[in-house]
Tab-separated table of N, CA and C in Angstrom:
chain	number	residue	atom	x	y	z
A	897	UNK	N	18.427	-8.670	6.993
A	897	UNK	CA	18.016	-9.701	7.905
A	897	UNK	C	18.905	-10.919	7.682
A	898	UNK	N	19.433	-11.342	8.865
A	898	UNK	CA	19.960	-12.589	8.530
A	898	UNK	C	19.543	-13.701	8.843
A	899	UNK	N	19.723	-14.507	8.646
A	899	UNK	CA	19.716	-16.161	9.013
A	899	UNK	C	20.027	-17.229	9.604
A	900	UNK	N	19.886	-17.767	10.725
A	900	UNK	CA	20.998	-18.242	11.133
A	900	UNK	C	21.333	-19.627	11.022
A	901	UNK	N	22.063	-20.366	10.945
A	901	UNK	CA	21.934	-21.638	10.271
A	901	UNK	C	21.533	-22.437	10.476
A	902	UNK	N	20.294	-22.465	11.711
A	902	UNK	CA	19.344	-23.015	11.846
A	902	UNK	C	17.849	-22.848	10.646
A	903	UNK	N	17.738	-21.529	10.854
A	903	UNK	CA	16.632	-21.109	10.276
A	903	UNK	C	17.095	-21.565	8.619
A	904	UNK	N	18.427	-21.501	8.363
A	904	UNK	CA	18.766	-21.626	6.567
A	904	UNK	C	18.726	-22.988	6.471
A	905	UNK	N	18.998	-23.627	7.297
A	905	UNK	CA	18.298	-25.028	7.078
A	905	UNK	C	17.046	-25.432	7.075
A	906	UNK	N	16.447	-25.202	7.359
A	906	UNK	CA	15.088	-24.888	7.229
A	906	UNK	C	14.505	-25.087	6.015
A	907	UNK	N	14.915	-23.725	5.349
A	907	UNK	CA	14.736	-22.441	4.712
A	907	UNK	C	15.058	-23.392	3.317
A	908	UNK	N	16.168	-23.967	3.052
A	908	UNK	CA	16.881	-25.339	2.224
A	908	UNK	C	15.873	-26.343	2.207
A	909	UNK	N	15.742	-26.931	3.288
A	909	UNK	CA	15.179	-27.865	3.056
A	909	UNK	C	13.254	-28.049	3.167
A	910	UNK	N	13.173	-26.786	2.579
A	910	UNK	CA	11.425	-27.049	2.003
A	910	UNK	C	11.545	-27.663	0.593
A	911	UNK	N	10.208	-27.970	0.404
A	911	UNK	CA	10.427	-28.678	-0.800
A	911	UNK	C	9.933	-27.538	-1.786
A	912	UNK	N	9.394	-26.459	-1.644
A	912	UNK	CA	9.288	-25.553	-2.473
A	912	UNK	C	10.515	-24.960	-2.918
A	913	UNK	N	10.991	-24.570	-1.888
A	913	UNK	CA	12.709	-24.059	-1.986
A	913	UNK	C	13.586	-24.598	-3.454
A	914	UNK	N	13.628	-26.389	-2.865
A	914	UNK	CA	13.777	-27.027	-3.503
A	914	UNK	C	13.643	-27.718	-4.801
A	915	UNK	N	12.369	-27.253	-5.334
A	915	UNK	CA	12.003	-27.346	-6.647
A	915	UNK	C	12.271	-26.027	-7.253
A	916	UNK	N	12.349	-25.516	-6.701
A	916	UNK	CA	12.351	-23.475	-7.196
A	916	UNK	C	13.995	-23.453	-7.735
A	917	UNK	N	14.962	-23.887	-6.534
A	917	UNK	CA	16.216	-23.916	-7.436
A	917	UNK	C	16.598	-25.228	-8.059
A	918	UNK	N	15.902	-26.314	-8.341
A	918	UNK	CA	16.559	-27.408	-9.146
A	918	UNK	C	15.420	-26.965	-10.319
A	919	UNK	N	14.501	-25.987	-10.848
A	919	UNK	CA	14.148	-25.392	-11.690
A	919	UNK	C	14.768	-24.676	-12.182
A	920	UNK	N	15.297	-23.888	-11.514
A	920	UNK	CA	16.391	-22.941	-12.006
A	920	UNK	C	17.850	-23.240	-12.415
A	921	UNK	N	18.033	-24.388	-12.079
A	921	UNK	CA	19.121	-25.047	-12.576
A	921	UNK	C	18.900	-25.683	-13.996
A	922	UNK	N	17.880	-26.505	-13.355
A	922	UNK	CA	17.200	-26.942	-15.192
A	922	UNK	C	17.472	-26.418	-16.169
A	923	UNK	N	16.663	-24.599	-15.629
A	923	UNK	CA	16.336	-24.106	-17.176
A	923	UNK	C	17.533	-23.877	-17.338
A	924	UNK	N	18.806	-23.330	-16.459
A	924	UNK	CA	20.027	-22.825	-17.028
A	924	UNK	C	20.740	-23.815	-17.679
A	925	UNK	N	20.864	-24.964	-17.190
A	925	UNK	CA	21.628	-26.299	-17.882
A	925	UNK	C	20.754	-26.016	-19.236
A	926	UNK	N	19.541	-26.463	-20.087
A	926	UNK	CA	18.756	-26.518	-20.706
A	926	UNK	C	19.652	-25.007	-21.616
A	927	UNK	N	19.071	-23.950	-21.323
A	927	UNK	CA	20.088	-22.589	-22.304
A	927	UNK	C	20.999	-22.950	-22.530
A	928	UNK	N	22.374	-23.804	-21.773
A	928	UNK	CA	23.455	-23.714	-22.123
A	928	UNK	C	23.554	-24.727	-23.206
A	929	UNK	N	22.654	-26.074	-23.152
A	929	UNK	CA	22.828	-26.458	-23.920
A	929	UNK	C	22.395	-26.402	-25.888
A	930	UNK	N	21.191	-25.837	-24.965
A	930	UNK	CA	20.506	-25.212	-26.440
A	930	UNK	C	21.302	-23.946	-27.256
A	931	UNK	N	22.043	-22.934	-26.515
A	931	UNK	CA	23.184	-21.768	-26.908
A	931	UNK	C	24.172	-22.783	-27.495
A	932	UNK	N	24.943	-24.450	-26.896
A	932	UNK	CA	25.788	-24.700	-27.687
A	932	UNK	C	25.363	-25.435	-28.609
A	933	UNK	N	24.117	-26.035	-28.765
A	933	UNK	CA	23.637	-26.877	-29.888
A	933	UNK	C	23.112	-26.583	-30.951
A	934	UNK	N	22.057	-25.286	-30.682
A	934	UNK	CA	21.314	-24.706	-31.975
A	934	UNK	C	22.054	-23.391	-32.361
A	935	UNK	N	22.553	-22.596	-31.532
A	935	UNK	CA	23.303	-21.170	-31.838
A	935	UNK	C	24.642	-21.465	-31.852
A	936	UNK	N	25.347	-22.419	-32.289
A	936	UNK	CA	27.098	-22.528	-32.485
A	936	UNK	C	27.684	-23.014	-31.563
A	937	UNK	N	27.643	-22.886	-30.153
A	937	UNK	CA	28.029	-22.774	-29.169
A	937	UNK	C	28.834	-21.189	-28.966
A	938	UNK	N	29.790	-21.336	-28.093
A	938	UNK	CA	30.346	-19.918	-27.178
A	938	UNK	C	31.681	-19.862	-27.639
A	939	UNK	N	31.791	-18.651	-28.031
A	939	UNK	CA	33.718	-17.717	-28.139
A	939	UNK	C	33.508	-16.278	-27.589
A	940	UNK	N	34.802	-16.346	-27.156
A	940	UNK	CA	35.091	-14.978	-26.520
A	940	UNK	C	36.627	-14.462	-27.471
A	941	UNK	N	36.248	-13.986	-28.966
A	941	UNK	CA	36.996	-14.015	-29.980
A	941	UNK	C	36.744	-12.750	-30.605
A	942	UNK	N	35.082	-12.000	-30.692
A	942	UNK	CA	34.934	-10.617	-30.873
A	942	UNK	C	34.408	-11.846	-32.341
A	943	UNK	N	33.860	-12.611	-32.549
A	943	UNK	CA	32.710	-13.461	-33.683
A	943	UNK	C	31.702	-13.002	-33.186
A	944	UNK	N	30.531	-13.713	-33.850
A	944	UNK	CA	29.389	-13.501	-33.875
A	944	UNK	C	28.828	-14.832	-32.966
A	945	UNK	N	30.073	-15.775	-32.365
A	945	UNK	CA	29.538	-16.824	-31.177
A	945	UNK	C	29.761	-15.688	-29.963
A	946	UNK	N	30.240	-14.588	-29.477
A	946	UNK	CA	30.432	-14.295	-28.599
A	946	UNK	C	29.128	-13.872	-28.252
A	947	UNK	N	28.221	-13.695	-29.062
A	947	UNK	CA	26.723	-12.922	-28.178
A	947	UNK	C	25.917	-14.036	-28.015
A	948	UNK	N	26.533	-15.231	-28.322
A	948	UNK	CA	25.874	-16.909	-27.407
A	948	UNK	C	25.971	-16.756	-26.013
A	949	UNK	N	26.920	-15.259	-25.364
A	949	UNK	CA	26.945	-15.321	-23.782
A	949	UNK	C	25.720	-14.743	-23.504
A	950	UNK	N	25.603	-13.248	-24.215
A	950	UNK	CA	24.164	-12.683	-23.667
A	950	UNK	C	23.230	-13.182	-23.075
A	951	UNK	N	22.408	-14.408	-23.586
A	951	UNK	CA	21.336	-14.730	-22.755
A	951	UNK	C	21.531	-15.461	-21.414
A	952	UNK	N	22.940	-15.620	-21.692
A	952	UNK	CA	23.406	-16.939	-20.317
A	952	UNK	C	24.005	-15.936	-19.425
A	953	UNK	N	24.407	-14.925	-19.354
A	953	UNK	CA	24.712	-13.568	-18.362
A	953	UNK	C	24.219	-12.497	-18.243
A	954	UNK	N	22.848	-12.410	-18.583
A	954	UNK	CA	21.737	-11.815	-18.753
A	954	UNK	C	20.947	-11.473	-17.778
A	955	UNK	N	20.953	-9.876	-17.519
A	955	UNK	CA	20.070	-9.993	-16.302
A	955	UNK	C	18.643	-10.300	-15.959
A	956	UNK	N	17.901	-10.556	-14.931
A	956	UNK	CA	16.434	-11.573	-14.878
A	956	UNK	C	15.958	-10.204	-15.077
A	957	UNK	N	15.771	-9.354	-14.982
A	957	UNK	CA	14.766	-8.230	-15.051
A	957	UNK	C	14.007	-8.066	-16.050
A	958	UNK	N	15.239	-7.812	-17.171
A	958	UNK	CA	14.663	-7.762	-18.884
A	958	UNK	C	13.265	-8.893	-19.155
A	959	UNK	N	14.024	-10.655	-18.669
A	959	UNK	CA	13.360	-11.424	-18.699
A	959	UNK	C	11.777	-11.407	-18.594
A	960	UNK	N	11.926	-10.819	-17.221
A	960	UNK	CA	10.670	-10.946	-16.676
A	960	UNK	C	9.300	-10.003	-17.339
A	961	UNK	N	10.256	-8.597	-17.670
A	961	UNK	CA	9.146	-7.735	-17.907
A	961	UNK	C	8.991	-8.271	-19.267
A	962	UNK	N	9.394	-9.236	-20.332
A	962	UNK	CA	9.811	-9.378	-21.445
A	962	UNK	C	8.350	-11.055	-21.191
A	963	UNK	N	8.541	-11.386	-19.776
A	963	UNK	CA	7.553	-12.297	-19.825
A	963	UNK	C	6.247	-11.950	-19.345
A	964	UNK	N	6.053	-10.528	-19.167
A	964	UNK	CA	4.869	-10.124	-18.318
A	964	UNK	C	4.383	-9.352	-19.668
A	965	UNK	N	5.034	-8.684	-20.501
A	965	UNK	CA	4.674	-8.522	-22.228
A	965	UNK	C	4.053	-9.391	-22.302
A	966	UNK	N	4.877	-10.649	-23.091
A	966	UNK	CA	4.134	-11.951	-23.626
A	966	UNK	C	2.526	-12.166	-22.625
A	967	UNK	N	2.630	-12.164	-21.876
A	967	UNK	CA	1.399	-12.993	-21.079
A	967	UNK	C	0.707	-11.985	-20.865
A	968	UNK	N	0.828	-10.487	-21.071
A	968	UNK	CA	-0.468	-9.515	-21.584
A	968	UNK	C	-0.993	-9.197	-22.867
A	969	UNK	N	-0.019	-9.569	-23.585
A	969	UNK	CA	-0.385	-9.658	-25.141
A	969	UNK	C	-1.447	-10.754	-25.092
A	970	UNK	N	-1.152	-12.092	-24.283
A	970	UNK	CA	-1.573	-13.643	-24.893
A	970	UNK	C	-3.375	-13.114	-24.106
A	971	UNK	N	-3.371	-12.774	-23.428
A	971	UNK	CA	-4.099	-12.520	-22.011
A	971	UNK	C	-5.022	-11.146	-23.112
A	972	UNK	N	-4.972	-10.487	-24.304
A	972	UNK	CA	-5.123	-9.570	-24.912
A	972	UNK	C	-5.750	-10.054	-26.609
A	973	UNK	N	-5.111	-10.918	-26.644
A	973	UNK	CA	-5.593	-12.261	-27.734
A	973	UNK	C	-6.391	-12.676	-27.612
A	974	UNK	N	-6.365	-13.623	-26.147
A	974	UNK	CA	-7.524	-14.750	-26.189
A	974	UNK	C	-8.923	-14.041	-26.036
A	975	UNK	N	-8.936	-12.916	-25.376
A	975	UNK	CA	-10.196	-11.880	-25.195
A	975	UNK	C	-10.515	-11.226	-26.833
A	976	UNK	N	-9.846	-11.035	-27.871
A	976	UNK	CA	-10.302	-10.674	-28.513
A	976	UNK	C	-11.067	-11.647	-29.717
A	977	UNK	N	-10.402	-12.817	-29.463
A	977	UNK	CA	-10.686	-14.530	-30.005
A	977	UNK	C	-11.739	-14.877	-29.612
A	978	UNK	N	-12.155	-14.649	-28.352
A	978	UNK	CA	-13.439	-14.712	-27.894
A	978	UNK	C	-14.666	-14.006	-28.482
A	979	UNK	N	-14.620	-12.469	-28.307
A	979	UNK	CA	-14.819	-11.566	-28.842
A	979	UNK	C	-15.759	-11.768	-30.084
A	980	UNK	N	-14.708	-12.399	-30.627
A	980	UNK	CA	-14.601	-12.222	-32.839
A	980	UNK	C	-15.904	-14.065	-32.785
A	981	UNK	N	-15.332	-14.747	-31.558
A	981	UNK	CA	-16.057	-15.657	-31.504
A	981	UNK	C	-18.003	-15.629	-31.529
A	982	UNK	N	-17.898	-14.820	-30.178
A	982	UNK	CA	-19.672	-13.911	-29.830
A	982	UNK	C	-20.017	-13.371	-31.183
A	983	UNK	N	-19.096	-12.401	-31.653
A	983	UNK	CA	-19.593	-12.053	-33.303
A	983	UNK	C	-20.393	-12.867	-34.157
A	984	UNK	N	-19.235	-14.136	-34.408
A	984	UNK	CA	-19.771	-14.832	-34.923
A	984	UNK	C	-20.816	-15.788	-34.714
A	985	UNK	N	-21.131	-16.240	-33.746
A	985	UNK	CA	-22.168	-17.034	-33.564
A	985	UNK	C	-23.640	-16.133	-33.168
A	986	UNK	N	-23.128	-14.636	-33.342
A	986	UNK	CA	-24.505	-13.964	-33.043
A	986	UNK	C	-25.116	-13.859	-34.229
A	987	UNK	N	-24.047	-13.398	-35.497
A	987	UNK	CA	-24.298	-13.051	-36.808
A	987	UNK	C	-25.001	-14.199	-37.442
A	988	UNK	N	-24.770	-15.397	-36.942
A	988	UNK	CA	-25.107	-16.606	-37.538
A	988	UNK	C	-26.475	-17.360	-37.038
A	989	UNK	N	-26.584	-16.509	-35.431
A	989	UNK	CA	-27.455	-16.952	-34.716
A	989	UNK	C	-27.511	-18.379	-34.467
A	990	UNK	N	-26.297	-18.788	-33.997
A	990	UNK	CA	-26.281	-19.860	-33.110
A	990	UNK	C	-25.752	-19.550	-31.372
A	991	UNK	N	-26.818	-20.194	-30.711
A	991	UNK	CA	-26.362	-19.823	-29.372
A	991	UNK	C	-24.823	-19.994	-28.736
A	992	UNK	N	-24.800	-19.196	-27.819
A	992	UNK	CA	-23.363	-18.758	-27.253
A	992	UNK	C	-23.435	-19.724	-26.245
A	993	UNK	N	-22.290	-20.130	-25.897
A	993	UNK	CA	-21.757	-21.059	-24.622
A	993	UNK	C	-22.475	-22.154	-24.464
A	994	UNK	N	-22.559	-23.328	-25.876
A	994	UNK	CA	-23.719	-24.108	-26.323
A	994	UNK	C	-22.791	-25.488	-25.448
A	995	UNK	N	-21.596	-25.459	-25.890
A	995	UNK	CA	-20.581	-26.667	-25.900
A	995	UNK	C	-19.857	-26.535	-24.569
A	996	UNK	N	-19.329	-27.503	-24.368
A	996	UNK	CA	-18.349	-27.990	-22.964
A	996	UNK	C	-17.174	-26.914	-23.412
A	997	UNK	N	-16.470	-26.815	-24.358
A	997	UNK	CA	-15.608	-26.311	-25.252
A	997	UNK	C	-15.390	-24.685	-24.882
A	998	UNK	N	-16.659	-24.624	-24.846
A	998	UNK	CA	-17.056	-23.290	-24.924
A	998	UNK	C	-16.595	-22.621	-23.816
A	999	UNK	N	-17.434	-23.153	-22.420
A	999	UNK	CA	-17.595	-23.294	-21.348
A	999	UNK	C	-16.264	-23.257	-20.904
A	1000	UNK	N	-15.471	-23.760	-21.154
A	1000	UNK	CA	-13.822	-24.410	-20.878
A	1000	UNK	C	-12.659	-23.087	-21.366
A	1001	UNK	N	-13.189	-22.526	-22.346
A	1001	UNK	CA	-12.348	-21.251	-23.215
A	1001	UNK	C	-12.663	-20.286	-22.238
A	1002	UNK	N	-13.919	-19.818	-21.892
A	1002	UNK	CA	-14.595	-19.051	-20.652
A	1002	UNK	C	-13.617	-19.034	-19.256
A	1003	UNK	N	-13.603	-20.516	-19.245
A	1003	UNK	CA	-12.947	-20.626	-17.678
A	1003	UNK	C	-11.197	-20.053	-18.017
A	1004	UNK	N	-11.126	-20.574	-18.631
A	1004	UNK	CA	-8.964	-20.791	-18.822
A	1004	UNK	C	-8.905	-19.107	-19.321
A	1005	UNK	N	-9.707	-18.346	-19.875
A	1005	UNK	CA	-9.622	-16.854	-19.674
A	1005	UNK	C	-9.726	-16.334	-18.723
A	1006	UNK	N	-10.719	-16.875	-17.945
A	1006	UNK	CA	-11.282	-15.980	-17.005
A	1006	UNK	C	-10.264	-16.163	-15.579
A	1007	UNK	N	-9.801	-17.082	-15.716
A	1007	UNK	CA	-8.774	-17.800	-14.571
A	1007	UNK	C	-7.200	-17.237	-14.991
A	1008	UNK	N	-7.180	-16.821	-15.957
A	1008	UNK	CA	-5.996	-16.401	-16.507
A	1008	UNK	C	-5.725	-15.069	-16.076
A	1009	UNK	N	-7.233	-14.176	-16.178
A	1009	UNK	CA	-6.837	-13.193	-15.822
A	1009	UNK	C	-6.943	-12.786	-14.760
A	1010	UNK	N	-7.656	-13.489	-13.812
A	1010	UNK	CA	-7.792	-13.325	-12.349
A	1010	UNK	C	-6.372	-13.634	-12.056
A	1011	UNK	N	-5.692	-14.975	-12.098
A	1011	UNK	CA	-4.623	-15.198	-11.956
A	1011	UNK	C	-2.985	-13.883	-11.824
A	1012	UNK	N	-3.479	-13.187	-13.038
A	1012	UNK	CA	-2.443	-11.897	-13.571
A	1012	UNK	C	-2.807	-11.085	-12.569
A	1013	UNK	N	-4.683	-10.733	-12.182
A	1013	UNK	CA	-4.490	-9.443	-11.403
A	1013	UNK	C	-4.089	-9.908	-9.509
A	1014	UNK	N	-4.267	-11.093	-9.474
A	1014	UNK	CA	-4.079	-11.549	-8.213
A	1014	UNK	C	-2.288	-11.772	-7.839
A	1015	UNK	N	-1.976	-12.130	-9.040
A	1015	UNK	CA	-0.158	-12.734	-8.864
A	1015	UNK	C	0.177	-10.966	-8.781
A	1016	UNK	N	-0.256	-9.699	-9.460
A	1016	UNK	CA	0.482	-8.598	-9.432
A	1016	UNK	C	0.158	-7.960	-7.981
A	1017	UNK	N	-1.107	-8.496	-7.321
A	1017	UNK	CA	-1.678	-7.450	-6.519
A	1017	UNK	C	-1.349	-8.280	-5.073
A	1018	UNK	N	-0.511	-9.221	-5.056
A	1018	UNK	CA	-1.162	-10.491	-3.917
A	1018	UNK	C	0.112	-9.274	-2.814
A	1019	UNK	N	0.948	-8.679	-2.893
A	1019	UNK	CA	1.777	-8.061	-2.107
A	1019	UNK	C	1.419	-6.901	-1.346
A	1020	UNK	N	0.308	-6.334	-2.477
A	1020	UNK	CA	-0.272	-4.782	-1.753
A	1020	UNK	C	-1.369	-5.884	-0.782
A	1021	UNK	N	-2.403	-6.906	-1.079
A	1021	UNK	CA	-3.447	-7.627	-0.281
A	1021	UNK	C	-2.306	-8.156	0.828
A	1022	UNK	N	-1.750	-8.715	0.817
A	1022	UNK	CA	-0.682	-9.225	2.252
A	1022	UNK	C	-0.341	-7.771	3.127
A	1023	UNK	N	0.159	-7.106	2.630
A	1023	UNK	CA	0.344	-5.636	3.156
A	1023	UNK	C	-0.741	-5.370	4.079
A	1024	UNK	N	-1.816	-5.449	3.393
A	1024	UNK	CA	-3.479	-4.665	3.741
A	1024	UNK	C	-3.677	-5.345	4.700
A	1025	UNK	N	-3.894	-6.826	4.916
A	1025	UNK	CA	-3.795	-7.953	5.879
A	1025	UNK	C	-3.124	-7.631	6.727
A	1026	UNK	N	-1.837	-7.494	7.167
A	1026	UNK	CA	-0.776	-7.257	7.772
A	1026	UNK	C	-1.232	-6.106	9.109
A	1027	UNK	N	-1.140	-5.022	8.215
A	1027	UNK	CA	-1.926	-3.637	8.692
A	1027	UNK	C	-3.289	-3.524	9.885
A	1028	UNK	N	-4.169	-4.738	9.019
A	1028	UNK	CA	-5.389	-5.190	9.384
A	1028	UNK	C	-5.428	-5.655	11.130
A	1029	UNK	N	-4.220	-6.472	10.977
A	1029	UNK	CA	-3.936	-7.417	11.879
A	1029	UNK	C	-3.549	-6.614	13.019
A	1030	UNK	N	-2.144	-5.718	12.737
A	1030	UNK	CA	-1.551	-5.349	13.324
A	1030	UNK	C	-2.893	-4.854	14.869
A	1031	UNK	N	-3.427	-3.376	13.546
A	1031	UNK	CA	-4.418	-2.904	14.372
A	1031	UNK	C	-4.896	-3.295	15.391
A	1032	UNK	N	-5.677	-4.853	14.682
A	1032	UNK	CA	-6.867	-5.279	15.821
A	1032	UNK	C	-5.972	-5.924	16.928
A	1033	UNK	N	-5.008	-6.652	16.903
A	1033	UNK	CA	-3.939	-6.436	17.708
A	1033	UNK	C	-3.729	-5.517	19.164
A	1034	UNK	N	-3.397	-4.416	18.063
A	1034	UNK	CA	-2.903	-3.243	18.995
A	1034	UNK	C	-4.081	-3.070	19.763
A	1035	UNK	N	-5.130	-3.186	19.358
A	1035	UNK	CA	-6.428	-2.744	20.146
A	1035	UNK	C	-6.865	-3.368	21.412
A	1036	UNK	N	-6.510	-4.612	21.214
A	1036	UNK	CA	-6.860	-5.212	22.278
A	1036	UNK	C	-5.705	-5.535	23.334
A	1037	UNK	N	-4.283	-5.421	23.188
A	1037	UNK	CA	-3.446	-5.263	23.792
A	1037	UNK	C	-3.468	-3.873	24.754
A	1038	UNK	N	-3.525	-2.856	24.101
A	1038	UNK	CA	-3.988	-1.928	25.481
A	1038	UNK	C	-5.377	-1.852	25.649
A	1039	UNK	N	-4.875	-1.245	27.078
A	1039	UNK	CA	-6.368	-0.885	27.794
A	1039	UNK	C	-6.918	-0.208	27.324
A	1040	UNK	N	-8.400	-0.003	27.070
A	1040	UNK	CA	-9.169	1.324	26.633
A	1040	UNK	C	-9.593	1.662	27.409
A	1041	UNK	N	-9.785	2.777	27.581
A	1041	UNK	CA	-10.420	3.730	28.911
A	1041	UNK	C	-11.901	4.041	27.878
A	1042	UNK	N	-12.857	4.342	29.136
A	1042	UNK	CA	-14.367	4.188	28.897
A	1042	UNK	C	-14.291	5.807	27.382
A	1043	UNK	N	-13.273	6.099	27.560
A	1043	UNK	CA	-14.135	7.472	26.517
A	1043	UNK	C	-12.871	7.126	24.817
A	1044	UNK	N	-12.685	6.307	24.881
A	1044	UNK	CA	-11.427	5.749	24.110
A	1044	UNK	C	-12.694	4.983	22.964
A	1045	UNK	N	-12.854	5.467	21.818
A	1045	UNK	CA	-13.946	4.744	20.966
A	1045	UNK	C	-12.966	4.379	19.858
A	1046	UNK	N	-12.042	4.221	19.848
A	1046	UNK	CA	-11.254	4.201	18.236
A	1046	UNK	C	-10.986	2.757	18.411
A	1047	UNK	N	-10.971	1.824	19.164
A	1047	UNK	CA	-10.850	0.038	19.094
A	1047	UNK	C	-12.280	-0.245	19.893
A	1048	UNK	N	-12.253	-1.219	19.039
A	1048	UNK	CA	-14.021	-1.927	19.400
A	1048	UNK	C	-13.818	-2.509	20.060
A	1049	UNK	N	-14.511	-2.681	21.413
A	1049	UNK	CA	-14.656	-3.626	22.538
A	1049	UNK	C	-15.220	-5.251	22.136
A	1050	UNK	N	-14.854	-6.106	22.350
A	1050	UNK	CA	-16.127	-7.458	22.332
A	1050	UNK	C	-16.982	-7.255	22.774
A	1051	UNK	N	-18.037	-7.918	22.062
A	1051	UNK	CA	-19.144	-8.147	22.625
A	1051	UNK	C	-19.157	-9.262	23.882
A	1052	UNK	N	-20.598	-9.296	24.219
A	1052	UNK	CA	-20.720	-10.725	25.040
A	1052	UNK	C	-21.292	-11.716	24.750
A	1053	UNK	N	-20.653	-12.904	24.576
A	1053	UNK	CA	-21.170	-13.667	23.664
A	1053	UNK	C	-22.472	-14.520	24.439
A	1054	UNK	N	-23.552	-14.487	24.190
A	1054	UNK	CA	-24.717	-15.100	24.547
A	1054	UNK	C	-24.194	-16.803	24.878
A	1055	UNK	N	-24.729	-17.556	25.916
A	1055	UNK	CA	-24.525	-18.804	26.642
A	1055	UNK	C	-24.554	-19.783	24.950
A	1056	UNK	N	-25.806	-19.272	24.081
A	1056	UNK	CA	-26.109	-20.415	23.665
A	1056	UNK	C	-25.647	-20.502	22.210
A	1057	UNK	N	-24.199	-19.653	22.240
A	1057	UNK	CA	-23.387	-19.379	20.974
A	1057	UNK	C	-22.047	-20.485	21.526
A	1058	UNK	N	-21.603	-20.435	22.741
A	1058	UNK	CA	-21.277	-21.349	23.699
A	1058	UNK	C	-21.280	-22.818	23.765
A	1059	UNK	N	-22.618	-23.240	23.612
A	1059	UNK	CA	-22.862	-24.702	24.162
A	1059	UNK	C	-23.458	-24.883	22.668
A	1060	UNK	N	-23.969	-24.317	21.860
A	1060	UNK	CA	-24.324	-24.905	20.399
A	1060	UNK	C	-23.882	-23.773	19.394
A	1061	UNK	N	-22.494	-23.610	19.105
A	1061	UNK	CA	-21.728	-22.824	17.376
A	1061	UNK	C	-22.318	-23.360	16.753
A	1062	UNK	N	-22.539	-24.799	15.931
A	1062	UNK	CA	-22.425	-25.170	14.607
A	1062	UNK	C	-23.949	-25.071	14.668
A	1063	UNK	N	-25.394	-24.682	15.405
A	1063	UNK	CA	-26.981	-24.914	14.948
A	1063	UNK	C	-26.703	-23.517	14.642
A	1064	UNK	N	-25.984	-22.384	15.113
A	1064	UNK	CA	-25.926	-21.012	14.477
A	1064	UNK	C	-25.171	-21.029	13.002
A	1065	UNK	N	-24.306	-21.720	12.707
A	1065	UNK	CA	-24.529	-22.118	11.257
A	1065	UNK	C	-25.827	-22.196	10.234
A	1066	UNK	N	-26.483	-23.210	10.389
A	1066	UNK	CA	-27.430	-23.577	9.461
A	1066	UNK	C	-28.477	-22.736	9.895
């Protein structure tokens, strides 16, 4: 698909766009400097500075699955921290989820992992949507003939759905 340089202007000038690659610039400025400040800096000499390039010509893939590790391990932790937590305050018999604290460890797990199954799954749910759409779409774009049951007709909407929506609310 291409673009045309209307649409890539556009496309440039969101501000999401825009933070997404002056992030990505960041972090790379940020490696290069940290590869020449804390790891020696860079040679291309066959030393032991030459593998200061690796992480800076490195492909994102490794990265990522290397960051989807970390954040199922962490995501694998905090549930068992919890866990060892319920233990303990059962063994001791002090009530569970007494403190704000408590309450707060609950949420930032529980949001964490909704977060993981929603960020992995949000492409197959857009898909499903998509599909969804298409359908009801298609359905009402052609005609149905009276013996045609596979798209649902509208109903008729009663006068007084009409002149008062929001008292059918409450």
């Amino acid at each position: 698909m291409r673009l045309s340089p209307d649409e890539l202007q556009l496309q440039a000038s969101d501000p999401s766009v825009m933070a997404s690659v002056l992030s990505f610039y960041l972090s790379y400025l940020l490696l290069l400097s940290l590869s020449q400040q804390l790891a020696g800096g860079f040679a291309w000499d066959g030393s032991a500075l030459q593998f200061n390039w690796h992480p800076v010509l490195m492909n994102k893939l490794p990265w990522k699955l290397l960051h989807a590790g970390l954040m199922l391990l962490a995501l694998i932790f905090s549930i068992v921290g919890l866990c060892a937590v319920f233990d303990f305050h059962n063994k001791n018999k002090t009530p569970n989820l007494y403190s704000l604290h408590s309450w707060i460890g609950i949420a930032a797990t529980a949001l964490f992992a909704l977060q993981a199954v929603l960020g992995n799954s949000l492409g197959v749910l857009i898909v499903a949507f998509g599909l969804v759409v298409m359908r009801i779409l298609r359905c009402f774009k052609k005609k149905t003939n009276e013996g045609n049951t596979k798209c649902l007709k509208p109903k008729p909407v009663p006068p007084s759905h009409i002149s008062f929506p929001l008292i059918h609310l409450i």
